[in-house]
Amino acid sequence: MRTSNASRTVAKLNDYMDALANRGYFNGAVLVAEGNKILLRKGYGMANFEHDVPNTPQTKFRIGSLTKGFTAMAVLQLQEQGKLRIDDPIQIYIPDYPNGDIITIHHLLTNTSGIPDYPSFPNYWKETMRLYATIEQTIGSFKDKPLQFPPGEGFSYTSSSYILLGFIIEKTSGISYERYISEHICKPLNLVNTGCEDGRTLLKQFASGYSICKGIIPTEYVDMCLHVGAGVMYSTIDDLYLWDRALYRDDLIGKHVRDQLFGSMTSPVGSYGWVVTEQSINNKPRKRVWHNGTMNGFYVEFNRYTDEEIAIIVLSNINLTPIDIISQCLAKIVMGEDVAQPGAIQPLDTAPNTLEKYAGIYSTAEGNIDSLQADQLTEALDQLTIINTPRFAVGLFYDTFYRFGIDPRSTVVVTLEDNRLYLFMQKNKGAWFKYELIPVSQQTNTLNCVTAHIEEQLEFHTDPDGYLRLIHFDPAGNRIDAVKLTAEIN
């Protein structure tokens, strides 16, 4: 990249991220680099809102499933050392594991084992994630569950497989997973701000995680010991950039073994701990090696465009943040494609009582609930409106949906509180968020809104039959159409 072009790119990257941060759409840290040249390296917003501690490039974030790339590297190192083979059945290392004679390490690495994903179990959010567990106990929570498909005959993303890999790393190396990652990956690469979180060790400059329920709230507690091998790690944008550069070299494993990490774009299941796809940017196909990660209050994504040696690292400690869209926009800017910045918000003055008609339960699939009377709809909406933060955080609002026979998967709720509208809906990874709708313009039978905390648009309008509908657009341009439920259309 020529100096003049580089300067323009740096300015555009800064302008884009500053616009997001200034409008409250991003809170975290970002690093963008091309080869050995860092184009953007900056923290935004707060690492801790309670104590007004800002995010910086040195802030540590939970990185969730980015841990899987480190786990895969450790497995390939152990293969290179002759301590295991990728094609080994796991019964060699876990003799009593059901179907361990037909499930291989390769199946675990590629999410083709058929083992169900333990964080998706019904009691995970309310109970399991909050309790300390050894790696053996975590394995015990899913080992007797039936396989989703015969090993090697399907694909289903599952963190359970990487828990098993964490155990195999400990079994074959003779040391703990945490110690192995530290001694064989972090120390050789000088990743001084990367490691495994146990919740019982003081970590300086460590961000707190947050969610959204009307405003920013602390996330729910999770005992990180539950996620060894799958999501237990923390890092910084600086350390992840060092990790990126190391993946082009043979510092940790030889090239012939390293190539196994990234598989091939011709197979969706060929890579180990990473996803390899093709993405069109500026009218050109680009090889994209990437993974994202979530962990209570954190949402992160690491994109590597390996042909151009471009790294896009986006770490956020607010889990509503659309880091996938932000990452893609940053990549487009680096590769010369124009990206629109979020516009200024000019709230519309609304008189009291003019917003009442928009509050309600909206269905994306008409006829998805049993017949409800008007008073039942009112009661359901009232209960969803008065949800306090603790009940929201542990998912107790589901009781209201189920009590009235409402399918939450095809439901959007709009509440009115203190003359403010709030959108209550499912977002990334199936999590529910409640965030403000800000009216910005109004015409006959139409009200246009934008949202707080995330760059979205929503339109209310009355259709020719007199029913109130909403149209919701997320940052990716995905559209949701829903109709307000009334006693007449249930």
Coordinates of C-alpha atoms in Angstrom, one line a residue, residues 100-316:
G100 CA -15.3 -43.6 21.5
D101 CA -14.3 -46.3 19.1
I102 CA -15.8 -44.5 16.1
I103 CA -15.3 -40.8 17.1
T104 CA -11.8 -39.6 16.2
I105 CA -9.8 -36.5 17.1
H106 CA -10.4 -35.3 13.6
H107 CA -14.1 -35.5 14.1
L108 CA -13.7 -33.4 17.3
L109 CA -11.6 -30.8 15.5
T110 CA -14.0 -30.4 12.6
N111 CA -17.3 -30.4 14.5
T112 CA -18.3 -33.7 12.7
S113 CA -18.5 -35.9 15.8
G114 CA -22.3 -35.6 16.3
I115 CA -21.8 -34.8 20.0
P116 CA -24.4 -32.2 21.2
D117 CA -23.3 -28.8 22.2
Y118 CA -23.4 -28.5 26.0
P119 CA -24.1 -24.7 26.2
S120 CA -27.4 -25.4 24.3
F121 CA -28.8 -27.7 27.1
P122 CA -31.9 -26.3 28.7
N123 CA -30.4 -25.9 32.2
Y124 CA -27.1 -24.3 31.1
W125 CA -28.1 -20.6 31.4
K126 CA -30.1 -21.0 34.7
E127 CA -27.8 -23.4 36.5
T128 CA -24.8 -25.1 34.8
M129 CA -22.8 -22.1 33.8
R130 CA -22.8 -20.6 37.3
L131 CA -21.3 -23.7 39.0
Y132 CA -17.7 -24.8 39.3
A133 CA -16.9 -27.9 37.4
T134 CA -13.8 -30.0 36.6
I135 CA -13.2 -30.9 33.0
E136 CA -14.3 -34.4 33.9
Q137 CA -17.6 -33.1 35.3
T138 CA -18.2 -31.0 32.2
I139 CA -17.6 -34.0 30.0
G140 CA -20.0 -35.9 32.2
S141 CA -22.8 -33.4 31.4
F142 CA -22.9 -34.5 27.8
K143 CA -21.2 -37.9 27.4
D144 CA -24.4 -39.9 27.7
K145 CA -26.4 -37.7 25.4
P146 CA -27.3 -39.4 22.1
L147 CA -25.3 -38.4 19.0
Q148 CA -27.0 -36.0 16.6
F149 CA -25.7 -38.1 13.6
P150 CA -23.1 -40.8 13.0
P151 CA -19.5 -39.4 13.4
G152 CA -18.2 -38.0 10.1
E153 CA -21.7 -38.0 8.4
G154 CA -22.8 -34.5 9.3
F155 CA -21.7 -31.1 10.7
S156 CA -22.9 -29.4 13.8
Y157 CA -20.9 -26.7 15.6
T158 CA -20.3 -28.0 19.2
S159 CA -18.1 -26.7 22.0
S160 CA -18.4 -30.2 23.6
S161 CA -15.9 -31.5 21.1
Y162 CA -13.3 -29.0 22.2
I163 CA -13.8 -29.8 25.9
L164 CA -12.9 -33.3 25.0
L165 CA -9.8 -32.0 23.1
G166 CA -8.8 -30.0 26.2
F167 CA -9.0 -33.3 28.2
I168 CA -6.9 -35.1 25.6
I169 CA -4.3 -32.4 25.6
E170 CA -4.0 -32.8 29.4
K171 CA -3.9 -36.6 29.1
T172 CA -1.2 -36.7 26.5
S173 CA 1.0 -33.9 27.7
G174 CA 0.8 -34.7 31.4
I175 CA 0.1 -31.1 32.4
S176 CA -3.0 -28.9 32.7
Y177 CA -4.5 -27.3 29.6
E178 CA -3.7 -23.9 31.0
R179 CA -0.1 -24.7 31.6
Y180 CA 0.3 -26.3 28.2
I181 CA -1.1 -23.3 26.4
S182 CA 1.1 -21.0 28.5
E183 CA 4.3 -22.9 28.0
H184 CA 4.0 -24.1 24.4
I185 CA 2.1 -21.2 22.7
C186 CA 1.9 -18.0 24.8
K187 CA 5.5 -17.9 26.1
P188 CA 7.2 -18.8 22.8
L189 CA 5.2 -16.0 21.1
N190 CA 5.5 -13.5 23.9
L191 CA 1.8 -13.3 24.4
V192 CA 2.1 -11.8 27.9
N193 CA -1.5 -10.8 28.1
T194 CA -3.1 -14.0 27.0
G195 CA -4.1 -17.0 29.1
C196 CA -6.8 -19.1 30.7
E197 CA -9.3 -17.5 33.1
D198 CA -10.2 -19.4 36.2
G199 CA -12.2 -16.7 37.9
R200 CA -10.0 -17.0 41.0
T201 CA -6.9 -15.2 39.8
L202 CA -6.5 -11.4 39.7
L203 CA -6.2 -10.2 36.1
K204 CA -5.2 -6.6 35.8
Q205 CA -6.7 -4.4 33.0
F206 CA -9.4 -7.0 32.5
A207 CA -12.7 -5.8 31.0
S208 CA -16.1 -6.4 32.6
G209 CA -18.8 -7.9 30.4
Y210 CA -22.2 -6.3 29.8
S211 CA -25.5 -6.9 28.2
I212 CA -28.5 -4.6 27.3
C213 CA -31.8 -4.4 29.1
K214 CA -33.1 -0.9 28.4
G215 CA -29.6 0.3 29.2
I216 CA -26.2 -1.3 29.8
I217 CA -26.3 -3.9 32.6
P218 CA -23.6 -6.3 34.0
T219 CA -23.7 -9.7 32.4
E220 CA -24.6 -12.9 34.3
Y221 CA -21.9 -14.8 36.2
V222 CA -20.2 -17.8 34.5
D223 CA -17.6 -20.0 36.0
M224 CA -14.9 -20.1 33.4
C225 CA -13.6 -23.5 34.6
L226 CA -16.5 -25.0 32.7
H227 CA -15.0 -24.0 29.3
V228 CA -11.5 -25.5 29.3
G229 CA -10.5 -26.1 25.7
A230 CA -13.6 -24.4 24.2
G231 CA -13.9 -20.9 25.5
V232 CA -11.7 -20.3 28.6
M233 CA -9.2 -17.9 27.2
Y234 CA -8.7 -14.1 27.4
S235 CA -6.4 -11.9 25.3
T236 CA -5.8 -8.4 23.9
I237 CA -5.8 -7.0 20.4
D238 CA -2.0 -6.7 20.6
D239 CA -1.5 -10.4 21.5
L240 CA -4.0 -11.6 18.9
Y241 CA -2.0 -9.6 16.3
L242 CA 1.1 -11.4 17.4
W243 CA -0.8 -14.7 17.2
D244 CA -1.8 -13.7 13.6
R245 CA 1.7 -13.1 12.5
A246 CA 2.9 -16.3 14.1
L247 CA 0.4 -18.3 12.0
Y248 CA 2.3 -17.3 8.9
R249 CA 5.6 -18.8 10.3
D250 CA 6.8 -22.1 11.6
D251 CA 7.5 -21.0 15.1
L252 CA 5.1 -23.5 16.7
I253 CA 4.7 -26.2 14.2
G254 CA 6.0 -27.1 10.7
K255 CA 4.4 -25.8 7.6
H256 CA 3.1 -29.1 6.5
V257 CA 1.3 -29.5 9.8
R258 CA 0.3 -25.9 10.0
D259 CA -1.6 -26.2 6.7
Q260 CA -3.9 -28.6 8.4
L261 CA -5.2 -25.9 10.7
F262 CA -6.8 -24.1 7.8
G263 CA -8.0 -27.0 5.6
S264 CA -9.6 -26.0 2.3
M265 CA -12.4 -23.7 1.1
T266 CA -13.7 -26.7 -0.8
S267 CA -14.8 -28.3 2.4
P268 CA -16.8 -26.6 5.1
V269 CA -15.4 -29.0 7.7
G270 CA -11.8 -29.2 6.6
S271 CA -10.3 -26.6 9.1
Y272 CA -9.3 -27.1 12.7
G273 CA -10.4 -24.4 15.1
W274 CA -11.0 -21.9 12.3
V275 CA -13.6 -21.3 9.6
V276 CA -12.3 -20.9 6.0
T277 CA -14.6 -19.2 3.5
E278 CA -14.4 -16.9 0.5
Q279 CA -15.7 -13.3 0.6
S280 CA -16.2 -10.8 -2.2
I281 CA -14.7 -7.4 -1.3
N282 CA -14.3 -4.6 -3.8
N283 CA -15.4 -7.0 -6.6
K284 CA -12.7 -9.6 -5.9
P285 CA -12.9 -12.9 -4.1
R286 CA -10.9 -13.0 -0.9
K287 CA -9.8 -16.0 1.2
R288 CA -11.1 -15.4 4.7
V289 CA -9.8 -17.4 7.7
W290 CA -11.9 -16.4 10.7
H291 CA -13.7 -17.2 13.9
N292 CA -15.9 -15.4 16.4
G293 CA -16.4 -15.9 20.1
T294 CA -19.0 -15.2 22.7
M295 CA -18.8 -15.4 26.4
N296 CA -21.2 -13.8 28.9
G297 CA -21.0 -10.0 28.1
F298 CA -18.3 -10.4 25.4
Y299 CA -18.6 -10.7 21.6
V300 CA -15.4 -10.9 19.5
E301 CA -14.3 -11.7 16.0
F302 CA -10.9 -12.3 14.4
N303 CA -10.6 -12.2 10.6
R304 CA -7.5 -13.0 8.6
Y305 CA -7.4 -12.3 4.9
T306 CA -4.4 -14.5 4.3
D307 CA -3.6 -13.7 0.7
E308 CA -3.3 -10.0 1.5
E309 CA -2.0 -10.6 5.1
I310 CA -4.8 -8.4 6.5
A311 CA -5.8 -8.9 10.1
I312 CA -9.1 -7.5 11.5
I313 CA -9.4 -8.0 15.3
V314 CA -12.6 -6.6 16.9
L315 CA -13.2 -7.3 20.7
S316 CA -16.3 -5.9 22.4

